[in-house]
Amino acid sequence: MSGDDTRRPGDELLQPEMMGSEAEVAFEGALRPKSLAEFVGQQRVRGQLQLLLDAATIQNRTPDHILLAGPPGLGKTTLAMIVAHESGRPLRLSSGPAIQHAGDLAAVLSSLVPGEVLFVDEIHRMARSAEELLYLAMEDFRIDIMVGKGAGATSIPLDLAPFTLVGATTRSGLLPNPLRDRFGFTAHLEFYDADELVQVLRRAAVMLELRIEESALIEIATRSRGTPRIANRLLRRVRDYALVHGGEATRAVVRSALELYDVDELGLDRLDRAVMLILLTRFNGGPVGLNTLAVSVGEESETIESVVEPFLVRIGLIVRTPRGRMATREGWEHFNMQPRNDIADQLTQKHRRAAGERAVSDGTEPLFDDEL
Ligand SMILES: Nc1ncnc2c1ncn2[C@@H]1O[C@H](COP(=O)(O)OP(=O)(O)OP(=O)(O)O)[C@@H](O)[C@H]1O
Ligand SMILES: [Mg+2]
């Protein structure tokens, strides 16, 4: 796995095991579906995007700006590429962390060709001054460039070529409202169900020239945290295991391989388990604030909030309450422990459902102000 020297801006959002070797990155690129038709799942978002692109084609204009929001590995970058591909437009790639000054953004915007799709990954991490420049650019395809300093400073308006901004974010809650409002459409990507992940895996297995049983695909899919990137990565580990041990990738092979790589039946990996165990043992099941949890497992709170928590909430092992994160009865039971406080029992079915639904509909947004 990669060390610090291979980290790129934004990589801290990924768990160490999410960052692969170069071969894995290349494999991920090769696996990206090229069209909306090939893109598995996210039916609603696909329909919405298709309509947006078709309408733009009919009116012969650039499609509206699009914001793609959701946890890592669900297909945001893939969709951005598809938007450019389907509308037959060139694509320019940039990212929030690379835009540290308004000037960085002005340079990109002023060099766009007419109709270009500008993809800004992790857009919530862009500098504030650049955000302000972007408001005008998105609305009027114009920016004001400041020349000189102090009393003699003047602003020179500069017309831009019409473009479509596609922003991606794992933390849409961090985007300022004026920026969010300027996107014509926001797509909230949801975790994938097992059937959809089986389709993703079947396609990847063909590309890997791996013979694999259907039941083995299902086993991988159910342990992939609802995330295509993780499904594809686990498939590669299973392929390695089958290669070394000889023979076809059966369900038993999948189980052994995933046990070796510390992925349990629900798809929890080391970090998920570390968070759960700290919550259960040190904090008696909570409630506990997110930052406290993050510090206790030695992780960035951003990683816990955008990667670990949405999944644990989704599968019902924890809930977010106004007083902090808490383990549910299922959370205790998954670790074969008796709830040590009676709060887990007091989390009524209604409360759990409400918390679960809100988390699913918007996995990246805090339900309440953090840290209590
Ligand atoms: N709907 C899908 N169908 C098939 N493959 C998919 C789908 N979504 C994602 N993938 C695969 O999962 C991998 C990760 O997707 P992608 O890079 O687009 O995620 P992301 O949302 O941009 O993640 P991050 O937030 O980390 O940048 C890609 O290799 C892609 O092939
Ligand atoms: Mg991406």
Short mmCIF file of C-alpha atoms and ligand atoms in Angstrom, two decimals:
data_model
loop_
_atom_site.label_atom_id
_atom_site.label_comp_id
_atom_site.label_asym_id
_atom_site.label_seq_id
_atom_site.Cartn_x
_atom_site.Cartn_y
_atom_site.Cartn_z
CA MET A 1 0.00 0.00 0.00
CA SER A 2 1.13 3.53 -0.46
CA GLY A 3 3.18 5.60 1.95
CA ASP A 4 3.19 9.34 2.50
CA ASP A 5 5.31 10.06 -0.54
CA THR A 6 2.60 8.84 -2.88
CA ARG A 7 -0.20 10.84 -1.32
CA ARG A 8 -2.03 13.32 -3.48
CA PRO A 9 -4.09 16.29 -2.38
CA GLY A 10 -7.38 15.01 -1.05
CA ASP A 11 -6.03 11.55 -0.37
CA GLU A 12 -6.45 12.02 3.35
CA LEU A 13 -10.13 11.49 2.71
CA LEU A 14 -9.41 7.91 1.85
CA GLN A 15 -8.61 5.17 4.24
CA PRO A 16 -5.09 3.84 3.77
CA GLU A 17 -6.47 0.62 2.36
CA MET A 18 -8.49 2.57 -0.16
CA MET A 19 -5.41 3.92 -1.83
CA GLY A 20 -4.07 1.31 -4.15
CA SER A 21 -0.92 0.71 -6.05
CA GLU A 22 -0.52 2.28 -9.46
CA ALA A 23 -1.89 -0.89 -10.99
CA GLU A 24 -5.03 -0.52 -8.94
CA VAL A 25 -5.48 3.09 -9.91
CA ALA A 26 -5.06 2.12 -13.56
CA PHE A 27 -7.52 -0.72 -13.11
CA GLU A 28 -10.03 1.67 -11.55
CA GLY A 29 -9.67 3.96 -14.55
CA ALA A 30 -10.15 1.10 -17.00
CA LEU A 31 -13.28 0.02 -15.16
CA ARG A 32 -15.02 3.36 -15.29
CA PRO A 33 -18.21 3.07 -17.32
CA LYS A 34 -18.11 5.49 -20.27
CA SER A 35 -21.83 6.11 -20.70
CA LEU A 36 -24.91 6.57 -18.55
CA ALA A 37 -26.29 3.31 -19.95
CA GLU A 38 -23.25 1.40 -18.68
CA PHE A 39 -23.38 3.11 -15.29
CA VAL A 40 -24.93 0.68 -12.80
CA GLY A 41 -27.55 1.78 -10.25
CA GLN A 42 -28.32 5.37 -9.12
CA GLN A 43 -31.34 5.13 -11.37
CA ARG A 44 -32.84 8.40 -10.23
CA VAL A 45 -29.65 10.37 -10.71
CA ARG A 46 -29.09 8.79 -14.10
CA GLY A 47 -32.57 9.80 -15.24
CA GLN A 48 -32.08 13.33 -13.95
CA LEU A 49 -28.71 13.71 -15.65
CA GLN A 50 -29.99 12.29 -18.92
CA LEU A 51 -32.82 14.84 -18.97
CA LEU A 52 -30.46 17.68 -18.18
CA LEU A 53 -28.10 16.69 -21.00
CA ASP A 54 -30.90 16.07 -23.51
CA ALA A 55 -32.49 19.46 -22.77
CA ALA A 56 -29.16 21.20 -23.30
CA THR A 57 -28.67 19.38 -26.60
CA ILE A 58 -32.12 20.38 -27.86
CA GLN A 59 -31.47 24.01 -27.00
CA ASN A 60 -27.93 23.84 -28.25
CA ARG A 61 -26.44 25.28 -25.06
CA THR A 62 -24.05 24.13 -22.35
CA PRO A 63 -25.70 21.89 -19.74
CA ASP A 64 -26.41 23.46 -16.33
CA HIS A 65 -23.79 23.25 -13.61
CA ILE A 66 -23.95 19.96 -11.71
CA LEU A 67 -23.00 19.13 -8.13
CA LEU A 68 -22.30 15.48 -7.30
CA ALA A 69 -22.49 14.74 -3.58
CA GLY A 70 -21.87 11.51 -1.71
CA PRO A 71 -19.37 9.34 0.13
CA PRO A 72 -16.11 8.27 -1.60
CA GLY A 73 -16.12 5.59 -4.27
CA LEU A 74 -19.76 5.85 -5.35
CA GLY A 75 -19.03 7.18 -8.83
CA LYS A 76 -18.74 10.98 -8.71
CA THR A 77 -15.61 11.22 -10.85
CA THR A 78 -17.02 8.56 -13.16
CA LEU A 79 -20.24 10.56 -13.64
CA ALA A 80 -18.32 13.76 -14.33
CA MET A 81 -16.44 11.98 -17.11
CA ILE A 82 -19.69 10.56 -18.44
CA VAL A 83 -21.28 14.03 -18.56
CA ALA A 84 -18.43 15.25 -20.79
CA HIS A 85 -18.45 12.10 -22.89
CA GLU A 86 -22.21 11.95 -23.41
CA SER A 87 -22.43 15.59 -24.37
CA GLY A 88 -19.39 15.32 -26.63
CA ARG A 89 -17.49 18.06 -24.82
CA PRO A 90 -13.87 18.29 -23.72
CA LEU A 91 -13.19 17.78 -20.02
CA ARG A 92 -10.82 19.72 -17.77
CA LEU A 93 -9.91 18.20 -14.42
CA SER A 94 -9.12 20.20 -11.32
CA SER A 95 -9.65 19.90 -7.60
CA GLY A 96 -10.47 22.07 -4.61
CA PRO A 97 -7.12 21.56 -2.86
CA ALA A 98 -5.30 22.65 -6.05
CA ILE A 99 -7.19 25.96 -6.07
CA GLN A 100 -5.63 27.86 -3.19
CA HIS A 101 -5.97 31.37 -4.60
CA ALA A 102 -8.50 33.19 -6.74
CA GLY A 103 -5.72 33.49 -9.34
CA ASP A 104 -5.45 29.70 -9.66
CA LEU A 105 -9.10 29.53 -10.58
CA ALA A 106 -8.95 32.58 -12.88
CA ALA A 107 -6.16 30.88 -14.82
CA VAL A 108 -8.24 27.74 -15.31
CA LEU A 109 -11.47 29.57 -16.15
CA SER A 110 -9.91 31.95 -18.65
CA SER A 111 -8.31 29.09 -20.56
CA LEU A 112 -11.49 27.03 -21.00
CA VAL A 113 -12.63 26.42 -24.57
CA PRO A 114 -16.31 27.07 -25.39
CA GLY A 115 -18.56 24.34 -24.00
CA GLU A 116 -15.85 22.68 -21.94
CA VAL A 117 -16.80 20.67 -18.86
CA LEU A 118 -14.76 21.76 -15.84
CA PHE A 119 -14.62 19.09 -13.15
CA VAL A 120 -13.63 20.33 -9.70
CA ASP A 121 -13.19 17.39 -7.33
CA GLU A 122 -13.52 17.99 -3.57
CA ILE A 123 -14.91 21.41 -4.37
CA HIS A 124 -15.59 22.14 -0.68
CA ARG A 125 -11.85 22.47 -0.17
CA MET A 126 -11.37 25.36 -2.57
CA ALA A 127 -10.09 28.67 -1.16
CA ARG A 128 -12.77 31.17 -0.08
CA SER A 129 -11.50 33.89 -2.42
CA ALA A 130 -11.76 31.48 -5.35
CA GLU A 131 -15.31 30.55 -4.37
CA GLU A 132 -16.34 34.17 -4.65
CA LEU A 133 -14.81 34.42 -8.10
CA LEU A 134 -16.67 31.29 -9.07
CA TYR A 135 -20.11 32.74 -8.20
CA LEU A 136 -19.90 35.30 -10.98
CA ALA A 137 -18.27 32.88 -13.39
CA MET A 138 -21.03 30.32 -12.92
CA GLU A 139 -23.81 32.87 -13.27
CA ASP A 140 -22.63 35.21 -15.98
CA PHE A 141 -19.59 33.46 -17.51
CA ARG A 142 -17.57 36.46 -16.47
CA ILE A 143 -14.92 37.20 -13.86
CA ASP A 144 -13.46 40.40 -12.50
CA ILE A 145 -9.69 40.39 -12.39
CA MET A 146 -8.12 42.70 -9.84
CA VAL A 147 -5.15 44.67 -11.09
CA GLY A 148 -2.88 46.60 -8.77
CA LYS A 149 -3.10 47.03 -5.02
CA GLY A 150 -4.54 49.48 -2.51
CA ALA A 151 -6.24 52.68 -3.61
CA GLY A 152 -5.11 52.30 -7.23
CA ALA A 153 -6.51 48.80 -7.63
CA THR A 154 -9.01 48.37 -10.43
CA SER A 155 -11.01 45.42 -11.58
CA ILE A 156 -11.06 44.42 -15.20
CA PRO A 157 -14.02 42.34 -16.33
CA LEU A 158 -13.14 39.34 -18.44
CA ASP A 159 -15.66 37.36 -20.46
CA LEU A 160 -15.35 33.59 -20.28
CA ALA A 161 -16.32 30.91 -22.72
CA PRO A 162 -19.58 29.24 -21.63
CA PHE A 163 -18.75 26.12 -19.63
CA THR A 164 -20.39 23.51 -17.44
CA LEU A 165 -19.04 23.17 -13.94
CA VAL A 166 -19.27 19.70 -12.44
CA GLY A 167 -18.35 19.83 -8.76
CA ALA A 168 -17.87 16.75 -6.60
CA THR A 169 -17.94 16.69 -2.83
CA THR A 170 -17.97 14.17 -0.04
CA ARG A 171 -19.10 16.95 2.32
CA SER A 172 -21.83 18.98 0.69
CA GLY A 173 -22.68 20.41 4.13
CA LEU A 174 -19.42 22.36 3.99
CA LEU A 175 -20.31 24.20 0.79
CA PRO A 176 -21.44 27.78 1.32
CA ASN A 177 -25.07 28.31 0.33
CA PRO A 178 -24.38 30.84 -2.43
CA LEU A 179 -22.18 28.27 -4.17
CA ARG A 180 -24.61 25.41 -3.67
CA ASP A 181 -27.46 27.53 -5.03
CA ARG A 182 -25.64 28.21 -8.26
CA PHE A 183 -25.68 24.60 -9.34
CA GLY A 184 -28.65 23.85 -11.58
CA PHE A 185 -28.80 20.32 -10.25
CA THR A 186 -27.43 18.45 -7.24
CA ALA A 187 -27.13 14.68 -7.46
CA HIS A 188 -27.03 12.87 -4.12
CA LEU A 189 -25.40 9.52 -4.72
CA GLU A 190 -26.67 6.67 -2.57
CA PHE A 191 -24.91 3.52 -1.45
CA TYR A 192 -25.49 0.61 -3.86
CA ASP A 193 -27.46 -2.50 -3.01
CA ALA A 194 -26.00 -5.97 -3.35
CA ASP A 195 -27.67 -6.68 -6.73
CA GLU A 196 -26.15 -3.57 -8.23
CA LEU A 197 -22.73 -4.39 -6.85
CA VAL A 198 -22.99 -7.88 -8.34
CA GLN A 199 -23.44 -6.22 -11.75
CA VAL A 200 -20.41 -4.00 -11.14
CA LEU A 201 -18.39 -7.05 -10.09
CA ARG A 202 -19.48 -9.22 -12.99
CA ARG A 203 -18.22 -6.61 -15.42
CA ALA A 204 -14.93 -6.24 -13.54
CA ALA A 205 -14.44 -10.03 -13.40
CA VAL A 206 -14.70 -10.18 -17.18
CA MET A 207 -12.03 -7.50 -17.48
CA LEU A 208 -9.81 -9.37 -15.04
CA GLU A 209 -10.46 -12.59 -16.95
CA LEU A 210 -11.43 -14.14 -13.64
CA ARG A 211 -13.72 -17.16 -13.50
CA ILE A 212 -15.93 -16.67 -10.50
CA GLU A 213 -19.07 -18.33 -9.16
CA GLU A 214 -22.27 -16.31 -8.88
CA SER A 215 -22.47 -17.05 -5.14
CA ALA A 216 -18.93 -15.74 -4.78
CA LEU A 217 -19.93 -12.49 -6.48
CA ILE A 218 -22.84 -12.14 -4.07
CA GLU A 219 -20.55 -12.77 -1.12
CA ILE A 220 -18.19 -10.00 -2.24
CA ALA A 221 -21.09 -7.64 -2.99
CA THR A 222 -22.56 -7.98 0.49
CA ARG A 223 -19.21 -7.14 2.04
CA SER A 224 -18.45 -4.09 -0.10
CA ARG A 225 -20.00 -1.36 2.08
CA GLY A 226 -22.41 -0.47 -0.71
CA THR A 227 -19.46 0.98 -2.64
CA PRO A 228 -18.35 0.02 -6.17
CA ARG A 229 -14.74 1.05 -5.56
CA ILE A 230 -14.53 -1.29 -2.59
CA ALA A 231 -16.26 -4.08 -4.52
CA ASN A 232 -13.70 -3.82 -7.30
CA ARG A 233 -10.84 -3.72 -4.84
CA LEU A 234 -12.05 -6.79 -2.97
CA LEU A 235 -12.45 -8.58 -6.27
CA ARG A 236 -8.77 -8.01 -7.01
CA ARG A 237 -7.82 -9.44 -3.62
CA VAL A 238 -10.00 -12.48 -4.30
CA ARG A 239 -8.39 -12.84 -7.71
CA ASP A 240 -4.94 -12.79 -6.07
CA TYR A 241 -6.02 -15.38 -3.54
CA ALA A 242 -7.47 -17.69 -6.20
CA LEU A 243 -4.32 -17.25 -8.29
CA VAL A 244 -1.98 -18.21 -5.46
CA HIS A 245 -4.08 -21.06 -4.13
CA GLY A 246 -4.99 -22.32 -7.57
CA GLY A 247 -8.43 -22.85 -8.98
CA GLU A 248 -11.65 -21.01 -9.45
CA ALA A 249 -12.94 -18.18 -7.27
CA THR A 250 -15.59 -19.97 -5.23
CA ARG A 251 -17.58 -18.67 -2.31
CA ALA A 252 -15.22 -20.46 0.09
CA VAL A 253 -12.26 -18.75 -1.58
CA VAL A 254 -13.96 -15.38 -1.15
CA ARG A 255 -14.54 -16.05 2.53
CA SER A 256 -10.94 -17.04 3.15
CA ALA A 257 -9.57 -14.12 1.15
CA LEU A 258 -11.74 -11.55 2.88
CA GLU A 259 -10.96 -12.98 6.28
CA LEU A 260 -7.30 -12.57 5.46
CA TYR A 261 -7.93 -8.95 4.53
CA ASP A 262 -9.93 -8.22 7.69
CA VAL A 263 -13.28 -7.61 6.04
CA ASP A 264 -16.13 -9.05 8.08
CA GLU A 265 -19.57 -10.37 7.02
CA LEU A 266 -21.14 -6.92 7.09
CA GLY A 267 -18.22 -5.42 5.20
CA LEU A 268 -16.72 -3.69 8.22
CA ASP A 269 -13.00 -3.15 7.83
CA ARG A 270 -10.35 -2.43 10.43
CA LEU A 271 -11.18 1.24 10.79
CA ASP A 272 -14.93 0.65 11.08
CA ARG A 273 -14.29 -1.95 13.75
CA ALA A 274 -11.85 0.28 15.59
CA VAL A 275 -14.46 3.05 15.72
CA MET A 276 -17.18 0.66 16.89
CA LEU A 277 -14.99 -0.94 19.53
CA ILE A 278 -13.90 2.41 20.96
CA LEU A 279 -17.52 3.56 21.02
CA LEU A 280 -18.65 0.36 22.75
CA THR A 281 -15.82 -0.20 25.20
CA ARG A 282 -14.37 3.18 26.07
CA PHE A 283 -17.56 5.21 25.80
CA ASN A 284 -20.05 2.54 26.86
CA GLY A 285 -21.90 2.87 23.56
CA GLY A 286 -22.03 6.67 23.62
CA PRO A 287 -23.26 9.29 23.20
CA VAL A 288 -19.90 10.65 22.12
CA GLY A 289 -18.86 13.46 19.80
CA LEU A 290 -17.36 12.75 16.41
CA ASN A 291 -14.07 14.53 17.08
CA THR A 292 -13.54 12.58 20.28
CA LEU A 293 -14.12 9.35 18.40
CA ALA A 294 -11.74 10.40 15.63
CA VAL A 295 -8.97 11.31 18.06
CA SER A 296 -9.45 8.05 19.93
CA VAL A 297 -8.83 5.97 16.80
CA GLY A 298 -6.10 8.30 15.52
CA GLU A 299 -7.97 9.34 12.36
CA GLU A 300 -9.01 12.63 10.82
CA SER A 301 -12.57 13.51 11.85
CA GLU A 302 -13.28 14.21 8.16
CA THR A 303 -12.51 10.57 7.34
CA ILE A 304 -14.73 9.34 10.14
CA GLU A 305 -17.54 11.64 9.12
CA SER A 306 -17.46 11.09 5.36
CA VAL A 307 -16.26 7.49 5.11
CA VAL A 308 -16.94 5.50 8.28
CA GLU A 309 -20.01 7.04 9.83
CA PRO A 310 -22.39 7.14 6.84
CA PHE A 311 -21.91 3.41 6.40
CA LEU A 312 -22.28 2.50 10.08
CA VAL A 313 -25.44 4.61 10.26
CA ARG A 314 -26.77 3.07 7.09
CA ILE A 315 -26.44 -0.48 8.34
CA GLY A 316 -27.93 0.53 11.67
CA LEU A 317 -24.97 -0.06 13.99
CA ILE A 318 -24.89 3.53 15.19
CA VAL A 319 -27.23 6.51 15.24
CA ARG A 320 -26.58 10.20 15.34
CA THR A 321 -28.52 11.80 18.17
CA PRO A 322 -28.51 15.42 19.28
CA ARG A 323 -26.18 14.34 22.08
CA GLY A 324 -23.65 12.53 19.93
CA ARG A 325 -23.01 9.19 18.22
CA MET A 326 -24.50 6.15 19.87
CA ALA A 327 -24.36 2.40 19.33
CA THR A 328 -27.67 0.68 18.65
CA ARG A 329 -28.59 -2.74 19.99
CA GLU A 330 -27.51 -4.18 16.61
CA GLY A 331 -24.18 -2.41 17.08
CA TRP A 332 -23.59 -4.16 20.40
CA GLU A 333 -24.80 -7.49 19.07
CA HIS A 334 -22.57 -7.41 16.02
CA PHE A 335 -19.63 -7.43 18.41
CA ASN A 336 -21.24 -10.12 20.57
CA MET A 337 -21.61 -7.76 23.50
CA GLN A 338 -24.47 -6.99 25.82
CA PRO A 339 -25.53 -3.35 25.74
CA ARG A 340 -23.84 -1.82 28.80
CA ASN A 341 -26.19 1.05 29.09
CA ASP A 342 -29.91 1.10 28.72
CA ILE A 343 -29.75 3.87 26.17
CA ALA A 344 -29.40 1.43 23.29
CA ASP A 345 -32.73 -0.03 24.34
CA GLN A 346 -34.30 3.37 24.66
CA LEU A 347 -33.51 4.13 21.06
CA THR A 348 -36.96 3.31 19.92
CA GLN A 349 -37.69 1.79 16.58
CA LYS A 350 -39.10 5.12 15.47
CA HIS A 351 -35.97 7.00 16.39
CA ARG A 352 -33.77 4.51 14.61
CA ARG A 353 -35.89 4.62 11.50
CA ALA A 354 -35.93 8.39 11.42
CA ALA A 355 -32.17 8.63 11.91
CA GLY A 356 -31.54 5.91 9.33
CA GLU A 357 -33.73 7.49 6.70
CA ARG A 358 -32.20 10.91 7.07
CA ALA A 359 -28.74 9.43 6.87
CA VAL A 360 -29.57 7.45 3.75
CA SER A 361 -31.17 10.37 2.00
CA ASP A 362 -28.18 12.55 2.69
CA GLY A 363 -25.30 10.50 3.96
CA THR A 364 -22.79 13.32 4.12
CA GLU A 365 -24.68 15.99 5.97
CA PRO A 366 -24.36 16.32 9.72
CA LEU A 367 -27.76 15.96 11.34
CA PHE A 368 -26.85 18.48 13.96
CA ASP A 369 -23.97 20.72 14.82
CA ASP A 370 -21.05 18.59 15.73
CA GLU A 371 -19.47 18.00 19.12
CA LEU A 372 -21.61 18.30 22.15
N1 LIG B 1 -22.31 3.01 -11.01
C1 LIG B 1 -21.15 2.41 -11.26
N2 LIG B 1 -21.08 1.39 -12.11
C2 LIG B 1 -19.91 0.76 -12.33
N3 LIG B 1 -18.75 1.09 -11.75
C3 LIG B 1 -18.76 2.11 -10.90
C4 LIG B 1 -19.95 2.83 -10.61
N4 LIG B 1 -19.66 3.79 -9.74
C5 LIG B 1 -18.35 3.70 -9.48
N5 LIG B 1 -17.81 2.69 -10.17
C6 LIG B 1 -16.42 2.27 -10.10
O1 LIG B 1 -15.94 2.59 -8.81
C7 LIG B 1 -14.67 3.25 -8.89
C8 LIG B 1 -14.72 4.52 -8.10
O2 LIG B 1 -15.60 5.45 -8.69
P1 LIG B 1 -15.28 7.01 -8.68
O3 LIG B 1 -13.82 7.24 -8.75
O4 LIG B 1 -16.13 7.64 -9.71
O5 LIG B 1 -15.81 7.41 -7.23
P2 LIG B 1 -15.84 8.85 -6.55
O6 LIG B 1 -17.25 9.03 -6.07
O7 LIG B 1 -15.30 9.87 -7.47
O8 LIG B 1 -14.89 8.68 -5.30
P3 LIG B 1 -14.01 9.82 -4.52
O9 LIG B 1 -14.97 10.59 -3.66
O10 LIG B 1 -13.07 9.01 -3.69
O11 LIG B 1 -13.33 10.64 -5.54
C9 LIG B 1 -14.38 3.43 -10.38
O12 LIG B 1 -13.38 2.54 -10.75
C10 LIG B 1 -15.62 3.04 -11.11
O13 LIG B 1 -15.30 2.20 -12.16
MG MG B 2 -13.52 10.96 -7.38
#
